[in-house]
Short mmCIF file of C-alpha atoms in Angstrom, two decimals:
data_model
loop_
_atom_site.label_atom_id
_atom_site.label_comp_id
_atom_site.label_asym_id
_atom_site.label_seq_id
_atom_site.Cartn_x
_atom_site.Cartn_y
_atom_site.Cartn_z
CA UNK A 1 66.85 34.47 42.10
CA UNK A 2 69.67 32.04 41.35
CA UNK A 3 72.01 31.64 38.37
CA UNK A 4 69.99 28.77 36.87
CA UNK A 5 66.75 30.81 36.71
CA UNK A 6 67.88 32.25 33.36
CA UNK A 7 70.81 30.04 32.35
CA UNK A 8 71.24 31.19 28.75
CA UNK A 9 71.27 34.94 29.23
CA UNK A 10 74.03 37.41 29.84
CA UNK A 11 77.81 37.19 29.69
CA UNK A 12 79.43 33.94 30.78
CA UNK A 13 76.56 31.76 29.58
CA UNK A 14 75.98 28.65 31.67
CA UNK A 15 75.89 25.38 29.73
CA UNK A 16 72.93 23.14 30.46
CA UNK A 17 73.97 19.50 30.91
CA UNK A 18 72.28 16.56 29.18
CA UNK A 19 70.18 18.48 26.67
CA UNK A 20 69.60 16.32 23.60
CA UNK A 21 70.44 17.75 20.21
CA UNK A 22 67.62 18.36 17.79
CA UNK A 23 67.94 16.14 14.76
CA UNK A 24 65.92 15.47 11.63
CA UNK A 25 64.33 12.03 11.98
CA UNK A 26 62.01 12.25 8.99
CA UNK A 27 60.21 14.88 6.97
CA UNK A 28 56.45 15.00 6.62
CA UNK A 29 55.10 17.47 4.06
CA UNK A 30 52.23 19.78 4.86
CA UNK A 31 48.93 18.74 3.32
CA UNK A 32 48.41 20.62 0.02
CA UNK A 33 45.22 22.21 1.37
CA UNK A 34 47.27 23.93 4.08
CA UNK A 35 50.01 25.04 1.72
CA UNK A 36 47.30 26.81 -0.29
CA UNK A 37 46.19 28.67 2.87
CA UNK A 38 49.58 30.43 3.05
CA UNK A 39 48.62 32.50 0.00
CA UNK A 40 45.89 34.11 2.14
CA UNK A 41 48.15 34.87 5.13
CA UNK A 42 48.10 38.52 6.17
CA UNK A 43 50.51 38.75 9.09
CA UNK A 44 51.30 35.69 11.21
CA UNK A 45 51.69 31.93 11.25
CA UNK A 46 52.85 29.45 13.89
CA UNK A 47 53.22 25.68 13.85
CA UNK A 48 53.80 22.87 16.32
CA UNK A 49 53.22 19.21 17.09
CA UNK A 50 51.53 17.14 19.76
CA UNK A 51 53.70 14.00 19.48
CA UNK A 52 51.79 12.16 22.19
CA UNK A 53 48.68 12.04 19.98
CA UNK A 54 50.31 12.22 16.54
CA UNK A 55 48.81 15.60 15.66
CA UNK A 56 50.30 18.75 14.17
CA UNK A 57 48.84 22.24 14.34
CA UNK A 58 49.19 25.34 12.25
CA UNK A 59 47.77 28.81 12.75
CA UNK A 60 47.50 31.29 9.92
CA UNK A 61 46.35 34.65 11.22
CA UNK A 62 43.23 33.78 13.27
CA UNK A 63 42.62 30.32 11.75
CA UNK A 64 43.85 27.10 13.37
CA UNK A 65 44.30 23.79 11.59
CA UNK A 66 45.05 20.39 13.11
CA UNK A 67 45.82 17.13 11.31
CA UNK A 68 47.24 13.69 11.86
CA UNK A 69 50.82 13.97 10.64
CA UNK A 70 51.27 10.18 10.44
CA UNK A 71 48.93 9.81 7.45
CA UNK A 72 48.24 13.42 6.42
#
């Protein structure tokens, strides 16, 4: 094991060079049909994007939803 295996843990944190900052390029609202699904959530949700194919995903409990975030 070397120091860079876990670079952001422990005292004396090691800075990682050349990591781009996360910035807000544009906002895309969730489709209204998905916002409505949050009222049925019991315990967990997760969300992410597949930028290579222009898709976003959302899980609410055991359900998964995918949509084209370019045009909703």
